[in-house]
Amino acid sequence: MTKPQILRTVAQVRQWRRQALLNNKTVGLVPTMGALHRGHLSLVGQSLSENDHTIVSIFVNPSQFAPHEDLDKYPRTVDEDLAKLEGAEPVLASASAVSRQVSAVFIPKVSEMYPSGITMDVSQQKGAFVSVVGLSEQLEGVTRPQFFRGVATVVTKLLNIVTPERVYFGQKDAQQCVVVKNLVRDLLIDTEVRVMPTLREPNGLAMSSRNAYLSQHMKDESSVIYQALTRGEKYYLNKSSGDVGVASLEIIDEIRSELASKNGFKIEYIAVSDPNTLEDLSVVVPGTGAIISTALRVKNEEGNEMRLIDNVCLQ
Ligand SMILES: Nc1ncnc2c1ncn2[C@@H]1O[C@H](COP(=O)(O)OP(=O)(O)OP(=O)(O)O)[C@@H](O)[C@H]1O
Ligand SMILES: CC(C)(CO)[C@@H](O)C(=O)[O-]
Ligand code: BAL
């Protein structure tokens, strides 16, 4: 088993990429903020099965955190992450990929990614930033206004550095996927955006690095989120038929009543949206598809509040 190369500078990644190109090898990129779990490894497995080389980036990107958010305490577990990437058989890797290993891991410093410097205060930031207008002012963008500008910026930088044939994201962060697809299309970036299904804990809770902030009890309680979303999905499936749609408000009411069964969950939003534009849908019609997404705040035993997001797709 060969260990992945650890690359720390943009120049090292470019050199590695040039070599792959010279050898006529395809490259898949899996961008992450580390604290890897099976959800991340499923993206890695998919990339291994579709590309000759897979590069994983581990970078906790400051520009997508607001000053009051958890940048400083975001879980940083690089040694464990590397062990998982070196050793673990990537989840869902197809038979043809089993013999493949992650080729490289890019772990840059903030100064490498932001050569003009960066501060947490958006008004003080220097250098170029990428905004995806419209899409990033909805849903997640309402409570995290800096989030999509930060994500769009860092993903553009990563795509410029790596120029991968394919880049992999998780459906759990549904709005992020739509924002990235739009920026790749509008900035004419030559890469295919692959969106992979959400991996869940046995109780249905979507796997997430920030779940590390939750006690087992809170994790159990939080399984209500997926139960509520699937209740909305079932309601839609039972009521829709042929080309007869279902009012979004009815679906949202179903979800809200399931969530109301738990105390201490503050709903930020429940939305039924067009999967491509993320515009609110008043009716879901079979065949057109929709995303039902939600964000909630939960308190752990220490009284610290944290935010969980999840979604399901309707066909
Ligand atoms: N449960 C999951 N299933 C599939 N993909 C996932 C899952 N969780 C995260 N991902 C994807 O992994 C990539 C890296 O995500 P990130 O490093 O932010 O982890 P995260 O678990 O989403 O962390 P956070 O707790 O900050 O939301 C993203 O494309 C994200 O959508
Ligand atoms: C895409 C990403 C790695 C950009 O920092 C991050 O938002 C994430 O991990 O989902
Ligand atoms: N997975 C999304 C990264 C974030 O919430 O900052």
GROMACS .gro file of N, CA and C in nm, residues 135-225:
model
  273
  135LEU      N    1  -2.862   3.291  -0.576
  135LEU     CA    2  -2.868   3.161  -0.509
  135LEU      C    3  -2.818   3.165  -0.365
  136SER      N    4  -2.721   3.252  -0.339
  136SER     CA    5  -2.661   3.248  -0.206
  136SER      C    6  -2.731   3.341  -0.108
  137GLU      N    7  -2.842   3.402  -0.153
  137GLU     CA    8  -2.917   3.485  -0.057
  137GLU      C    9  -3.040   3.412  -0.004
  138GLN      N   10  -3.054   3.285  -0.041
  138GLN     CA   11  -3.170   3.207   0.005
  138GLN      C   12  -3.129   3.108   0.113
  139LEU      N   13  -3.224   3.047   0.178
  139LEU     CA   14  -3.204   2.935   0.271
  139LEU      C   15  -3.083   2.955   0.361
  140GLU      N   16  -2.976   2.876   0.342
  140GLU     CA   17  -2.857   2.888   0.426
  140GLU      C   18  -2.799   3.029   0.423
  141GLY      N   19  -2.810   3.093   0.308
  141GLY     CA   20  -2.752   3.226   0.291
  141GLY      C   21  -2.819   3.331   0.379
  142VAL      N   22  -2.942   3.306   0.421
  142VAL     CA   23  -3.013   3.405   0.504
  142VAL      C   24  -2.945   3.418   0.640
  143THR      N   25  -2.914   3.302   0.702
  143THR     CA   26  -2.850   3.308   0.835
  143THR      C   27  -2.698   3.308   0.826
  144ARG      N   28  -2.642   3.268   0.711
  144ARG     CA   29  -2.496   3.264   0.697
  144ARG      C   30  -2.456   3.343   0.572
  145PRO      N   31  -2.476   3.477   0.576
  145PRO     CA   32  -2.460   3.555   0.452
  145PRO      C   33  -2.321   3.546   0.390
  146GLN      N   34  -2.218   3.527   0.471
  146GLN     CA   35  -2.082   3.519   0.417
  146GLN      C   36  -2.047   3.379   0.366
  147PHE      N   37  -2.132   3.282   0.398
  147PHE     CA   38  -2.097   3.142   0.377
  147PHE      C   39  -2.070   3.109   0.230
  148PHE      N   40  -2.165   3.145   0.142
  148PHE     CA   41  -2.149   3.100   0.004
  148PHE      C   42  -2.042   3.178  -0.071
  149ARG      N   43  -2.019   3.303  -0.030
  149ARG     CA   44  -1.908   3.379  -0.091
  149ARG      C   45  -1.777   3.309  -0.054
  150GLY      N   46  -1.766   3.265   0.070
  150GLY     CA   47  -1.645   3.195   0.114
  150GLY      C   48  -1.630   3.061   0.045
  151VAL      N   49  -1.740   2.986   0.034
  151VAL     CA   50  -1.734   2.854  -0.032
  151VAL      C   51  -1.701   2.872  -0.181
  152ALA      N   52  -1.771   2.966  -0.247
  152ALA     CA   53  -1.749   2.987  -0.391
  152ALA      C   54  -1.603   3.027  -0.414
  153THR      N   55  -1.549   3.109  -0.326
  153THR     CA   56  -1.411   3.156  -0.342
  153THR      C   57  -1.313   3.039  -0.326
  154VAL      N   58  -1.328   2.963  -0.219
  154VAL     CA   59  -1.228   2.858  -0.195
  154VAL      C   60  -1.241   2.745  -0.297
  155VAL      N   61  -1.364   2.713  -0.338
  155VAL     CA   62  -1.380   2.607  -0.438
  155VAL      C   63  -1.321   2.652  -0.571
  156THR      N   64  -1.340   2.778  -0.608
  156THR     CA   65  -1.280   2.829  -0.732
  156THR      C   66  -1.128   2.820  -0.725
  157LYS      N   67  -1.072   2.858  -0.610
  157LYS     CA   68  -0.926   2.849  -0.594
  157LYS      C   69  -0.880   2.704  -0.611
  158LEU      N   70  -0.950   2.612  -0.542
  158LEU     CA   71  -0.910   2.471  -0.550
  158LEU      C   72  -0.919   2.418  -0.693
  159LEU      N   73  -1.027   2.458  -0.763
  159LEU     CA   74  -1.042   2.410  -0.902
  159LEU      C   75  -0.934   2.470  -0.991
  160ASN      N   76  -0.895   2.595  -0.965
  160ASN     CA   77  -0.786   2.657  -1.042
  160ASN      C   78  -0.653   2.588  -1.016
  161ILE      N   79  -0.632   2.545  -0.893
  161ILE     CA   80  -0.504   2.481  -0.860
  161ILE      C   81  -0.498   2.340  -0.916
  162VAL      N   82  -0.605   2.263  -0.895
  162VAL     CA   83  -0.601   2.120  -0.927
  162VAL      C   84  -0.645   2.091  -1.072
  163THR      N   85  -0.733   2.174  -1.127
  163THR     CA   86  -0.796   2.147  -1.258
  163THR      C   87  -0.835   1.998  -1.273
  164PRO      N   88  -0.923   1.951  -1.183
  164PRO     CA   89  -0.960   1.808  -1.189
  164PRO      C   90  -1.062   1.782  -1.300
  165GLU      N   91  -1.064   1.659  -1.348
  165GLU     CA   92  -1.170   1.620  -1.442
  165GLU      C   93  -1.305   1.621  -1.369
  166ARG      N   94  -1.302   1.578  -1.241
  166ARG     CA   95  -1.427   1.570  -1.164
  166ARG      C   96  -1.403   1.620  -1.022
  167VAL      N   97  -1.509   1.682  -0.966
  167VAL     CA   98  -1.500   1.727  -0.827
  167VAL      C   99  -1.623   1.675  -0.754
  168TYR      N  100  -1.606   1.634  -0.629
  168TYR     CA  101  -1.709   1.557  -0.557
  168TYR      C  102  -1.763   1.633  -0.436
  169PHE      N  103  -1.897   1.638  -0.425
  169PHE     CA  104  -1.963   1.703  -0.312
  169PHE      C  105  -2.075   1.614  -0.260
  170GLY      N  106  -2.116   1.640  -0.135
  170GLY     CA  107  -2.222   1.560  -0.074
  170GLY      C  108  -2.357   1.632  -0.081
  171GLN      N  109  -2.460   1.554  -0.108
  171GLN     CA  110  -2.596   1.607  -0.116
  171GLN      C  111  -2.642   1.669   0.017
  172LYS      N  112  -2.577   1.627   0.127
  172LYS     CA  113  -2.615   1.684   0.258
  172LYS      C  114  -2.613   1.837   0.253
  173ASP      N  115  -2.511   1.891   0.186
  173ASP     CA  116  -2.500   2.036   0.172
  173ASP      C  117  -2.560   2.076   0.037
  174ALA      N  118  -2.693   2.059   0.027
  174ALA     CA  119  -2.760   2.068  -0.104
  174ALA      C  120  -2.741   2.205  -0.169
  175GLN      N  121  -2.751   2.310  -0.088
  175GLN     CA  122  -2.742   2.442  -0.149
  175GLN      C  123  -2.599   2.469  -0.196
  176GLN      N  124  -2.503   2.421  -0.121
  176GLN     CA  125  -2.363   2.433  -0.163
  176GLN      C  126  -2.343   2.368  -0.301
  177CYS      N  127  -2.406   2.250  -0.320
  177CYS     CA  128  -2.393   2.181  -0.449
  177CYS      C  129  -2.449   2.266  -0.562
  178VAL      N  130  -2.564   2.329  -0.538
  178VAL     CA  131  -2.625   2.410  -0.644
  178VAL      C  132  -2.538   2.532  -0.672
  179VAL      N  133  -2.487   2.595  -0.567
  179VAL     CA  134  -2.399   2.711  -0.584
  179VAL      C  135  -2.275   2.673  -0.665
  180VAL      N  136  -2.215   2.559  -0.630
  180VAL     CA  137  -2.092   2.517  -0.701
  180VAL      C  138  -2.124   2.483  -0.847
  181LYS      N  139  -2.235   2.415  -0.871
  181LYS     CA  140  -2.271   2.382  -1.010
  181LYS      C  141  -2.286   2.510  -1.092
  182ASN      N  142  -2.349   2.610  -1.031
  182ASN     CA  143  -2.369   2.736  -1.102
  182ASN      C  144  -2.239   2.808  -1.129
  183LEU      N  145  -2.148   2.807  -1.030
  183LEU     CA  146  -2.024   2.880  -1.053
  183LEU      C  147  -1.939   2.809  -1.159
  184VAL      N  148  -1.941   2.676  -1.159
  184VAL     CA  149  -1.865   2.601  -1.259
  184VAL      C  150  -1.920   2.630  -1.399
  185ARG      N  151  -2.052   2.637  -1.407
  185ARG     CA  152  -2.113   2.666  -1.537
  185ARG      C  153  -2.083   2.811  -1.580
  186ASP      N  154  -2.106   2.906  -1.487
  186ASP     CA  155  -2.097   3.047  -1.527
  186ASP      C  156  -1.953   3.095  -1.545
  187LEU      N  157  -1.860   3.038  -1.470
  187LEU     CA  158  -1.719   3.078  -1.488
  187LEU      C  159  -1.647   2.988  -1.590
  188LEU      N  160  -1.724   2.904  -1.657
  188LEU     CA  161  -1.671   2.820  -1.768
  188LEU      C  162  -1.555   2.733  -1.720
  189ILE      N  163  -1.571   2.674  -1.603
  189ILE     CA  164  -1.466   2.589  -1.548
  189ILE      C  165  -1.484   2.448  -1.604
  190ASP      N  166  -1.375   2.390  -1.651
  190ASP     CA  167  -1.383   2.263  -1.723
  190ASP      C  168  -1.372   2.146  -1.625
  191THR      N  169  -1.476   2.126  -1.546
  191THR     CA  170  -1.476   2.012  -1.453
  191THR      C  171  -1.620   1.964  -1.437
  192GLU      N  172  -1.634   1.836  -1.406
  192GLU     CA  173  -1.769   1.781  -1.386
  192GLU      C  174  -1.798   1.778  -1.236
  193VAL      N  175  -1.912   1.836  -1.198
  193VAL     CA  176  -1.949   1.837  -1.055
  193VAL      C  177  -2.032   1.713  -1.026
  194ARG      N  178  -1.982   1.629  -0.936
  194ARG     CA  179  -2.053   1.505  -0.902
  194ARG      C  180  -2.110   1.520  -0.760
  195VAL      N  181  -2.240   1.494  -0.747
  195VAL     CA  182  -2.306   1.509  -0.617
  195VAL      C  183  -2.346   1.370  -0.568
  196MET      N  184  -2.299   1.335  -0.449
  196MET     CA  185  -2.319   1.198  -0.396
  196MET      C  186  -2.420   1.198  -0.282
  197PRO      N  187  -2.492   1.085  -0.264
  197PRO     CA  188  -2.596   1.079  -0.162
  197PRO      C  189  -2.543   1.099  -0.020
  198THR      N  190  -2.632   1.142   0.068
  198THR     CA  191  -2.596   1.166   0.208
  198THR      C  192  -2.580   1.034   0.283
  199LEU      N  193  -2.467   1.014   0.348
  199LEU     CA  194  -2.452   0.896   0.434
  199LEU      C  195  -2.506   0.929   0.573
  200ARG      N  196  -2.572   0.833   0.634
  200ARG     CA  197  -2.641   0.857   0.760
  200ARG      C  198  -2.595   0.760   0.868
  201GLU      N  199  -2.613   0.804   0.993
  201GLU     CA  200  -2.595   0.713   1.107
  201GLU      C  201  -2.708   0.611   1.103
  202PRO      N  202  -2.693   0.497   1.176
  202PRO     CA  203  -2.802   0.398   1.173
  202PRO      C  204  -2.938   0.458   1.211
  203ASN      N  205  -2.940   0.561   1.295
  203ASN     CA  206  -3.070   0.620   1.334
  203ASN      C  207  -3.120   0.724   1.232
  204GLY      N  208  -3.048   0.744   1.124
  204GLY     CA  209  -3.094   0.836   1.019
  204GLY      C  210  -3.027   0.972   1.021
  205LEU      N  211  -2.963   1.007   1.133
  205LEU     CA  212  -2.896   1.139   1.140
  205LEU      C  213  -2.789   1.149   1.032
  206ALA      N  214  -2.790   1.258   0.957
  206ALA     CA  215  -2.688   1.277   0.853
  206ALA      C  216  -2.550   1.288   0.918
  207MET      N  217  -2.453   1.212   0.865
  207MET     CA  218  -2.317   1.224   0.919
  207MET      C  219  -2.263   1.363   0.890
  208SER      N  220  -2.192   1.419   0.987
  208SER     CA  221  -2.139   1.555   0.972
  208SER      C  222  -2.025   1.573   1.071
  209SER      N  223  -1.922   1.646   1.029
  209SER     CA  224  -1.808   1.667   1.120
  209SER      C  225  -1.854   1.734   1.249
  210ARG      N  226  -1.951   1.823   1.236
  210ARG     CA  227  -1.997   1.896   1.356
  210ARG      C  228  -2.079   1.807   1.450
  211ASN      N  229  -2.116   1.686   1.408
  211ASN     CA  230  -2.184   1.596   1.503
  211ASN      C  231  -2.095   1.566   1.622
  212ALA      N  232  -1.962   1.589   1.605
  212ALA     CA  233  -1.870   1.568   1.717
  212ALA      C  234  -1.906   1.659   1.835
  213TYR      N  235  -1.980   1.766   1.810
  213TYR     CA  236  -2.021   1.854   1.920
  213TYR      C  237  -2.137   1.796   2.000
  214LEU      N  238  -2.201   1.689   1.946
  214LEU     CA  239  -2.324   1.636   2.009
  214LEU      C  240  -2.292   1.515   2.097
  215SER      N  241  -2.360   1.506   2.211
  215SER     CA  242  -2.350   1.385   2.293
  215SER      C  243  -2.433   1.274   2.224
  216GLN      N  244  -2.414   1.149   2.269
  216GLN     CA  245  -2.491   1.040   2.211
  216GLN      C  246  -2.641   1.066   2.228
  217HIS      N  247  -2.678   1.120   2.346
  217HIS     CA  248  -2.820   1.149   2.371
  217HIS      C  249  -2.872   1.250   2.267
  218MET      N  250  -2.793   1.354   2.242
  218MET     CA  251  -2.837   1.455   2.145
  218MET      C  252  -2.843   1.398   2.004
  219LYS      N  253  -2.748   1.307   1.975
  219LYS     CA  254  -2.752   1.244   1.843
  219LYS      C  255  -2.882   1.164   1.826
  220ASP      N  256  -2.918   1.092   1.934
  220ASP     CA  257  -3.042   1.014   1.927
  220ASP      C  258  -3.162   1.106   1.908
  221GLU      N  259  -3.164   1.215   1.987
  221GLU     CA  260  -3.275   1.310   1.975
  221GLU      C  261  -3.282   1.369   1.833
  222SER      N  262  -3.164   1.394   1.776
  222SER     CA  263  -3.159   1.465   1.647
  222SER      C  264  -3.203   1.376   1.530
  223SER      N  265  -3.221   1.247   1.558
  223SER     CA  266  -3.269   1.160   1.450
  223SER      C  267  -3.409   1.202   1.405
  224VAL      N  268  -3.477   1.283   1.487
  224VAL     CA  269  -3.611   1.330   1.450
  224VAL      C  270  -3.607   1.412   1.320
  225ILE      N  271  -3.491   1.470   1.290
  225ILE     CA  272  -3.484   1.558   1.171
  225ILE      C  273  -3.510   1.476   1.044
   0.00000   0.00000   0.00000
